[in-house]
Tab-separated table of C-alpha atoms in Angstrom:
chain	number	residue	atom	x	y	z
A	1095	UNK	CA	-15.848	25.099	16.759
A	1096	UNK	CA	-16.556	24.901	20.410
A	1097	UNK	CA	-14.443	25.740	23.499
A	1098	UNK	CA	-12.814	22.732	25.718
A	1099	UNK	CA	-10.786	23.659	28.977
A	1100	UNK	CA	-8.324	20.483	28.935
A	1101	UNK	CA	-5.530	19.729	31.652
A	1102	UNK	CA	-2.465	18.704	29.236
A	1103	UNK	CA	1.403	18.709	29.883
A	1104	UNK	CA	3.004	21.891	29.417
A	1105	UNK	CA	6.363	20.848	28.452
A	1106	UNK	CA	5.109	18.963	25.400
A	1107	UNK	CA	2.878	22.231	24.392
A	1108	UNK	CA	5.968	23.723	24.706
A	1109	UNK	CA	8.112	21.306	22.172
A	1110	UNK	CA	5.265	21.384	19.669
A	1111	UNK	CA	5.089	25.324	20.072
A	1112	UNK	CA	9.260	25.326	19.413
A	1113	UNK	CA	9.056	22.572	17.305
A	1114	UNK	CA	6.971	24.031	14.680
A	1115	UNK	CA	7.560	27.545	15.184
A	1116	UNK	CA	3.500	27.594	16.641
A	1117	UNK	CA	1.896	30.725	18.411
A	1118	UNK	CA	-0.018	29.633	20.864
A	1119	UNK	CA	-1.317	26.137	23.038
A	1120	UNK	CA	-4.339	26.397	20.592
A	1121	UNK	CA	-2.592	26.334	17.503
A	1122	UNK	CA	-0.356	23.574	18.974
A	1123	UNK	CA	-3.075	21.231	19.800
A	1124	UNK	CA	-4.915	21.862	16.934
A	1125	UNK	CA	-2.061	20.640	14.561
A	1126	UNK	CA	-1.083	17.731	17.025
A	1127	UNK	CA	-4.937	16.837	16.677
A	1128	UNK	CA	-4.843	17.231	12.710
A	1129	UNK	CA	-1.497	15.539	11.839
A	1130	UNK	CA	-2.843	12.930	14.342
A	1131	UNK	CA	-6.066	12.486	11.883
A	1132	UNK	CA	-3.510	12.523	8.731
A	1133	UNK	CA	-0.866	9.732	9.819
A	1134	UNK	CA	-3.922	7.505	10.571
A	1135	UNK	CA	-5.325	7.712	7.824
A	1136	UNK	CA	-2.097	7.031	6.321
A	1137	UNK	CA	-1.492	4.026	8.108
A	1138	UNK	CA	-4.877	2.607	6.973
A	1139	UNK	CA	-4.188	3.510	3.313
A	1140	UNK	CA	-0.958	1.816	3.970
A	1141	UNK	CA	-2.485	-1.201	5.708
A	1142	UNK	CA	-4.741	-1.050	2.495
A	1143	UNK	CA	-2.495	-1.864	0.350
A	1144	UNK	CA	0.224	-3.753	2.180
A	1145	UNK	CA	0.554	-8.094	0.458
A	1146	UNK	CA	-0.826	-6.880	-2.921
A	1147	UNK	CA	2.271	-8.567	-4.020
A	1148	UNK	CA	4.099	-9.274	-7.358
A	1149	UNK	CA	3.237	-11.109	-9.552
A	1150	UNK	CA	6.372	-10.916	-11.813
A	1151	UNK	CA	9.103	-13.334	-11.723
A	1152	UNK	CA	10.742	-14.240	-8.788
A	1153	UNK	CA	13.819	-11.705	-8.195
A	1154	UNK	CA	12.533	-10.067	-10.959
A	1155	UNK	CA	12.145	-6.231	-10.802
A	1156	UNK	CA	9.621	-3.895	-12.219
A	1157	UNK	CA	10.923	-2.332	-15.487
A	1158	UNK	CA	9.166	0.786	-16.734
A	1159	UNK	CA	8.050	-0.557	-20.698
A	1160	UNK	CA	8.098	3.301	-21.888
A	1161	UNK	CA	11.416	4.225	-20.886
A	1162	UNK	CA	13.031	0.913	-21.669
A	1163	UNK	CA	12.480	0.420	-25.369
């Protein structure tokens, strides 16, 4: 880990500090930072999969076969 003086708005540190109950400006950044990493990563899993499609029949819903004999 290294050490990074930063100029950043102090009312936002100060939402994400009362927001999520967080310490200190480090801690807030570094969870802004790492739920940052998270939701993009989510949205490219999401992209990932979005138009697989269905390929059952149209209007049709999925049926779970165990739970429906």
């Amino acid at each position: 880990m290294s050490r990074t003086n930063i100029d950043i708005d102090d009312e936002l540190v100060a939402i994400v500090m009362n927001r999520f109950n967080l310490p200190t400006k480090k801690s807030a950044v570094d969870m802004a930072l790492r739920r940052l990493v998270v939701e993009t990563d989510q949205m490219k899993l999401i992209d990932s999969i979005f138009g697989i499609g269905w390929d059952g029949p149209e209007g049709g819903r999925f049926t779970d076969e165990l739970h429906s004999r």
